[in-house]
Amino acid sequence: MIPIDHPRYHSLVTRERLADAARKGVVAMEGLTAHGRGEAFDYLLGERTTMSALRAERTAAALLLSARHPVISVNGNTAAIAATEIAALQKATGALVEVNLFHRTEERIQLIEDLLTNAGADVFSGPAERLLPLSHDRAWCRREGMYAADVILIPLEDGDRCEALVKMGKTIIAIDLNPLSRTARAASLTIVDELTRAVPEITRASQELDTDDCACLISRLDNHYLLAEAICEMTTRLTACSGLKNTGQTP
Ligand code: PTJ
């Protein structure tokens, strides 16, 4: 039992949810390592949504609302820690929710689809085909789903598929705490924020923005600037923390 007044309560609860989901087969064992990598970058961000991340989240909402055929791609980690938030985002944007896995088995697909459905999402399921130009199993998707999409939200992605989807002419929105990752660099828009903070912010913005707001945000989209800002936030914090250490205080 994690005490609610523990200073790292949220982080510890999230870890527990992931470990539990890994035991049930929802999260791949490798997904636990991926989360740990994300946590390290979140620590550098100060475990908060920065101004540049908030701007990216509002732009993501604008892209999803303006899309012809928006899709939210869900993997094991995303379902384990943000199924309810994904269902709310789907309601706010009308996007299709489709499961796409790196460590793909039919059993995991079914478990994740059930988890999402129980959380209130309307999951686009059914037979998948090997449609994306990739040698691994993320190539499997649905012709009327991800393959036909013009805008896709990809939380916690590997770089290969992100690059492939961009080459196919799709607008790709990544959520990735690592601003240096191949995914972050290849995406059309990268949200450098923790998944469970990012998704509710996109939902909130989707409920607020009108057509003019969306057009304005999209016209000003500059992913190089957003990534540079995220790196700047991290280095500023590192510099500030090392300054504190020199004076004998703990960061
Ligand atoms: O469920 P599957 O089979 O599709 O597998 C999913 C994983 C996550 C194992 C797979 O996509 C993977 O290996 O991902 P990577 O290549 O490790 O990349 C994950 C990225 O997400 C890393 O850059 C992390 O920094 C980032 N990340 C991890 N946890 C979070 C995160 N970003 C935002 N919020 C998080 N909670």
Short mmCIF file of C-alpha atoms and ligand atoms in Angstrom, two decimals:
data_model
loop_
_atom_site.label_atom_id
_atom_site.label_comp_id
_atom_site.label_asym_id
_atom_site.label_seq_id
_atom_site.Cartn_x
_atom_site.Cartn_y
_atom_site.Cartn_z
CA MET A 1 0.00 0.00 0.00
CA ILE A 2 1.51 3.33 -1.10
CA PRO A 3 0.74 6.19 1.36
CA ILE A 4 -1.00 9.11 -0.37
CA ASP A 5 1.35 11.63 1.28
CA HIS A 6 4.43 9.98 -0.20
CA PRO A 7 6.27 12.66 -2.25
CA ARG A 8 6.52 10.28 -5.21
CA TYR A 9 2.96 8.92 -4.84
CA HIS A 10 1.90 9.34 -8.48
CA SER A 11 5.09 7.81 -9.83
CA LEU A 12 4.87 4.84 -7.45
CA VAL A 13 1.19 4.20 -8.26
CA THR A 14 2.00 4.29 -11.98
CA ARG A 15 4.83 1.79 -11.49
CA GLU A 16 2.51 -0.49 -9.55
CA ARG A 17 -0.11 -0.33 -12.31
CA LEU A 18 2.50 -1.16 -14.94
CA ALA A 19 3.93 -4.07 -12.93
CA ASP A 20 0.41 -5.43 -12.36
CA ALA A 21 -0.39 -5.05 -16.08
CA ALA A 22 2.87 -6.82 -16.97
CA ARG A 23 1.91 -9.75 -14.73
CA LYS A 24 -1.44 -9.95 -16.59
CA GLY A 25 0.26 -9.82 -20.01
CA VAL A 26 -1.06 -6.38 -21.01
CA VAL A 27 2.35 -4.70 -20.76
CA ALA A 28 5.37 -6.34 -22.40
CA MET A 29 8.28 -6.92 -19.98
CA GLU A 30 10.28 -4.56 -22.22
CA GLY A 31 7.60 -1.93 -21.55
CA LEU A 32 8.83 -1.66 -17.95
CA THR A 33 12.28 -0.66 -19.21
CA ALA A 34 10.70 1.84 -21.61
CA HIS A 35 8.81 3.41 -18.70
CA GLY A 36 11.99 3.67 -16.62
CA ARG A 37 13.67 5.53 -19.45
CA GLY A 38 10.71 7.90 -19.62
CA GLU A 39 10.83 8.50 -15.84
CA ALA A 40 14.48 9.57 -16.06
CA PHE A 41 13.59 12.27 -18.59
CA ASP A 42 10.52 13.29 -16.57
CA TYR A 43 12.79 13.81 -13.55
CA LEU A 44 14.84 16.23 -15.66
CA LEU A 45 11.64 18.08 -16.59
CA GLY A 46 10.67 18.41 -12.93
CA GLU A 47 7.68 16.03 -13.41
CA ARG A 48 5.47 18.85 -14.67
CA THR A 49 3.92 20.05 -17.91
CA THR A 50 6.11 22.82 -19.29
CA MET A 51 4.79 25.80 -21.26
CA SER A 52 6.17 24.37 -24.50
CA ALA A 53 4.55 20.97 -23.80
CA LEU A 54 1.22 22.70 -23.16
CA ARG A 55 1.55 24.48 -26.49
CA ALA A 56 2.29 21.12 -28.17
CA GLU A 57 -0.76 19.59 -26.46
CA ARG A 58 -3.04 22.38 -27.72
CA THR A 59 -1.58 21.98 -31.21
CA ALA A 60 -2.19 18.22 -31.01
CA ALA A 61 -5.84 18.92 -30.18
CA ALA A 62 -6.04 21.29 -33.17
CA LEU A 63 -4.58 18.65 -35.50
CA LEU A 64 -6.93 15.93 -34.25
CA LEU A 65 -10.00 18.19 -34.48
CA SER A 66 -9.07 19.33 -38.01
CA ALA A 67 -8.27 15.83 -39.31
CA ARG A 68 -10.33 13.97 -41.89
CA HIS A 69 -9.62 10.57 -40.30
CA PRO A 70 -7.80 10.84 -36.94
CA VAL A 71 -6.55 7.70 -35.18
CA ILE A 72 -5.15 7.12 -31.68
CA SER A 73 -2.67 4.23 -31.70
CA VAL A 74 -2.53 2.35 -28.39
CA ASN A 75 0.16 -0.03 -27.11
CA GLY A 76 0.46 -1.98 -23.85
CA ASN A 77 1.99 0.78 -21.70
CA THR A 78 -0.57 3.34 -22.88
CA ALA A 79 -3.51 1.05 -22.12
CA ALA A 80 -2.13 0.13 -18.70
CA ILE A 81 -1.71 3.68 -17.40
CA ALA A 82 -4.10 5.79 -19.48
CA ALA A 83 -7.06 3.71 -20.75
CA THR A 84 -9.68 6.04 -19.17
CA GLU A 85 -7.85 9.13 -20.45
CA ILE A 86 -7.71 7.66 -23.98
CA ALA A 87 -11.47 7.00 -23.88
CA ALA A 88 -12.08 10.63 -22.86
CA LEU A 89 -9.82 11.90 -25.65
CA GLN A 90 -11.69 9.76 -28.15
CA LYS A 91 -14.99 11.30 -27.03
CA ALA A 92 -13.59 14.83 -27.32
CA THR A 93 -12.06 14.38 -30.79
CA GLY A 94 -14.05 11.62 -32.49
CA ALA A 95 -10.78 9.81 -33.26
CA LEU A 96 -10.69 6.11 -33.90
CA VAL A 97 -8.84 4.01 -31.28
CA GLU A 98 -6.73 1.15 -32.68
CA VAL A 99 -4.31 -1.18 -30.90
CA ASN A 100 -0.86 -1.52 -32.49
CA LEU A 101 1.90 -3.49 -30.77
CA PHE A 102 5.63 -4.00 -31.11
CA HIS A 103 5.57 -7.25 -29.10
CA ARG A 104 2.48 -8.45 -30.90
CA THR A 105 0.44 -11.53 -29.97
CA GLU A 106 -3.25 -12.10 -30.57
CA GLU A 107 -3.66 -12.68 -26.83
CA ARG A 108 -2.15 -9.28 -25.94
CA ILE A 109 -4.25 -7.52 -28.61
CA GLN A 110 -7.40 -9.03 -27.07
CA LEU A 111 -6.39 -8.14 -23.49
CA ILE A 112 -5.64 -4.52 -24.46
CA GLU A 113 -8.82 -4.15 -26.52
CA ASP A 114 -10.86 -5.47 -23.57
CA LEU A 115 -9.11 -3.10 -21.14
CA LEU A 116 -9.83 -0.11 -23.39
CA THR A 117 -13.45 -1.15 -23.94
CA ASN A 118 -14.00 -1.55 -20.18
CA ALA A 119 -12.58 1.96 -19.73
CA GLY A 120 -15.23 3.35 -22.10
CA ALA A 121 -13.37 3.47 -25.42
CA ASP A 122 -14.94 2.36 -28.68
CA VAL A 123 -12.14 0.20 -30.12
CA PHE A 124 -11.69 -0.31 -33.85
CA SER A 125 -10.89 -4.00 -34.01
CA GLY A 126 -11.16 -6.90 -36.43
CA PRO A 127 -8.67 -8.57 -38.75
CA ALA A 128 -5.42 -6.67 -39.33
CA GLU A 129 -3.15 -6.85 -42.38
CA ARG A 130 0.60 -6.38 -42.80
CA LEU A 131 0.24 -2.97 -44.46
CA LEU A 132 3.06 -0.74 -43.18
CA PRO A 133 6.55 -0.91 -44.73
CA LEU A 134 8.25 -2.37 -41.63
CA SER A 135 10.01 -5.69 -40.98
CA HIS A 136 8.58 -6.01 -37.44
CA ASP A 137 5.06 -6.59 -36.20
CA ARG A 138 4.09 -2.94 -35.88
CA ALA A 139 3.45 -3.33 -39.63
CA TRP A 140 0.11 -4.98 -38.78
CA CYS A 141 -2.83 -2.57 -38.87
CA ARG A 142 -6.31 -2.18 -40.31
CA ARG A 143 -6.91 -0.87 -43.83
CA GLU A 144 -9.84 1.35 -42.75
CA GLY A 145 -8.05 2.38 -39.55
CA MET A 146 -4.45 3.51 -39.23
CA TYR A 147 -3.63 2.79 -42.87
CA ALA A 148 -6.31 5.25 -44.07
CA ALA A 149 -5.65 7.86 -41.35
CA ASP A 150 -4.35 11.34 -42.11
CA VAL A 151 -3.45 12.21 -38.48
CA ILE A 152 -2.22 9.63 -35.94
CA LEU A 153 -1.43 10.11 -32.25
CA ILE A 154 1.34 7.69 -31.24
CA PRO A 155 2.15 7.64 -27.52
CA LEU A 156 5.40 5.80 -26.56
CA GLU A 157 6.48 4.79 -30.02
CA ASP A 158 9.59 3.27 -31.56
CA GLY A 159 11.30 5.39 -34.20
CA ASP A 160 10.87 2.97 -37.12
CA ARG A 161 7.13 3.16 -37.36
CA CYS A 162 7.07 6.90 -36.76
CA GLU A 163 9.48 7.43 -39.68
CA ALA A 164 7.49 5.03 -41.89
CA LEU A 165 4.18 6.76 -41.15
CA VAL A 166 5.64 10.21 -41.85
CA LYS A 167 7.06 8.90 -45.16
CA MET A 168 3.54 7.71 -46.02
CA GLY A 169 2.44 11.36 -45.83
CA LYS A 170 0.63 11.17 -42.49
CA THR A 171 0.76 13.83 -39.79
CA ILE A 172 2.22 12.12 -36.72
CA ILE A 173 1.80 13.39 -33.16
CA ALA A 174 4.20 11.68 -30.74
CA ILE A 175 4.11 11.70 -26.94
CA ASP A 176 7.65 11.00 -25.80
CA LEU A 177 9.53 12.25 -22.74
CA ASN A 178 12.83 11.84 -24.59
CA PRO A 179 13.29 14.86 -26.89
CA LEU A 180 16.36 13.20 -28.43
CA SER A 181 14.64 9.98 -29.54
CA ARG A 182 14.25 9.09 -33.21
CA THR A 183 10.48 9.23 -32.72
CA ALA A 184 10.63 12.73 -31.23
CA ARG A 185 12.81 13.93 -34.13
CA ALA A 186 10.81 12.26 -36.92
CA ALA A 187 7.29 13.19 -35.74
CA SER A 188 5.38 16.13 -37.20
CA LEU A 189 4.63 17.25 -33.63
CA THR A 190 6.22 15.95 -30.44
CA ILE A 191 4.74 16.37 -26.98
CA VAL A 192 7.58 16.09 -24.46
CA ASP A 193 5.42 15.34 -21.43
CA GLU A 194 4.37 12.35 -19.37
CA LEU A 195 1.52 10.40 -20.96
CA THR A 196 -0.95 10.67 -18.06
CA ARG A 197 -0.46 14.46 -17.93
CA ALA A 198 -0.41 14.93 -21.71
CA VAL A 199 -3.59 13.10 -22.72
CA PRO A 200 -5.97 15.02 -20.36
CA GLU A 201 -4.44 18.31 -21.57
CA ILE A 202 -5.14 17.36 -25.21
CA THR A 203 -8.69 16.44 -24.21
CA ARG A 204 -9.19 19.73 -22.35
CA ALA A 205 -7.93 21.71 -25.35
CA SER A 206 -10.13 19.68 -27.73
CA GLN A 207 -13.17 20.81 -25.72
CA GLU A 208 -12.10 24.48 -25.84
CA LEU A 209 -10.69 25.22 -29.31
CA ASP A 210 -12.79 26.62 -32.15
CA THR A 211 -11.96 26.41 -35.89
CA ASP A 212 -9.99 29.69 -35.91
CA ASP A 213 -7.93 28.64 -32.85
CA CYS A 214 -7.12 25.34 -34.58
CA ALA A 215 -6.02 27.04 -37.81
CA CYS A 216 -3.84 29.48 -35.87
CA LEU A 217 -2.12 26.77 -33.79
CA ILE A 218 -1.49 24.57 -36.84
CA SER A 219 -0.05 27.46 -38.88
CA ARG A 220 2.45 28.15 -36.09
CA LEU A 221 3.56 24.54 -35.60
CA ASP A 222 7.38 24.35 -35.37
CA ASN A 223 8.55 21.02 -33.96
CA HIS A 224 12.25 22.00 -33.97
CA TYR A 225 11.37 24.91 -31.67
CA LEU A 226 9.30 22.69 -29.34
CA LEU A 227 12.10 20.11 -29.05
CA ALA A 228 14.70 22.81 -28.46
CA GLU A 229 12.51 24.29 -25.71
CA ALA A 230 12.16 20.87 -24.03
CA ILE A 231 15.94 20.35 -24.08
CA CYS A 232 16.41 23.88 -22.74
CA GLU A 233 13.97 23.18 -19.84
CA MET A 234 15.97 20.08 -18.91
CA THR A 235 19.39 21.72 -19.11
CA THR A 236 18.19 24.77 -17.16
CA ARG A 237 16.95 22.51 -14.39
CA LEU A 238 20.16 20.51 -14.38
CA THR A 239 22.21 23.69 -14.14
CA ALA A 240 20.00 25.03 -11.32
CA CYS A 241 20.26 21.73 -9.42
CA SER A 242 24.04 21.60 -9.70
CA GLY A 243 24.14 25.19 -8.38
CA LEU A 244 22.10 24.12 -5.32
CA LYS A 245 24.43 21.19 -4.71
CA ASN A 246 27.43 23.51 -4.63
CA THR A 247 25.85 25.46 -1.79
CA GLY A 248 25.27 22.29 0.21
CA GLN A 249 21.50 22.16 -0.40
CA THR A 250 19.81 19.11 -1.87
CA PRO A 251 17.97 19.54 -5.16
O1 PTJ B 1 3.18 -2.72 -25.96
P1 PTJ B 1 4.18 -2.90 -27.07
O2 PTJ B 1 4.44 -4.34 -27.38
O3 PTJ B 1 3.81 -2.16 -28.33
O4 PTJ B 1 5.60 -2.30 -26.57
C1 PTJ B 1 5.65 -0.96 -26.21
C2 PTJ B 1 7.08 -0.47 -25.86
C3 PTJ B 1 6.94 0.75 -24.95
C4 PTJ B 1 7.84 -1.57 -25.14
C5 PTJ B 1 7.80 -0.11 -27.17
O5 PTJ B 1 7.06 0.84 -27.87
C6 PTJ B 1 9.19 0.40 -26.91
O6 PTJ B 1 10.15 -0.35 -26.80
O7 PTJ B 1 9.31 1.71 -26.79
P2 PTJ B 1 10.74 2.47 -26.69
O8 PTJ B 1 11.47 2.34 -28.00
O9 PTJ B 1 11.45 2.07 -25.44
O10 PTJ B 1 10.28 3.96 -26.56
C7 PTJ B 1 9.46 4.41 -25.56
C8 PTJ B 1 9.67 5.93 -25.43
O11 PTJ B 1 8.61 6.42 -24.65
C9 PTJ B 1 10.99 6.31 -24.75
O12 PTJ B 1 11.64 7.34 -25.46
C10 PTJ B 1 10.57 6.82 -23.36
O13 PTJ B 1 11.35 7.92 -22.94
C11 PTJ B 1 9.13 7.25 -23.61
N1 PTJ B 1 8.25 7.06 -22.45
C12 PTJ B 1 8.21 6.01 -21.59
N2 PTJ B 1 7.24 6.14 -20.67
C13 PTJ B 1 6.62 7.33 -20.96
C14 PTJ B 1 7.25 7.90 -22.10
N3 PTJ B 1 6.86 9.07 -22.62
C15 PTJ B 1 5.79 9.69 -22.03
N4 PTJ B 1 5.14 9.19 -20.96
C16 PTJ B 1 5.51 8.00 -20.40
N5 PTJ B 1 4.82 7.51 -19.35
#
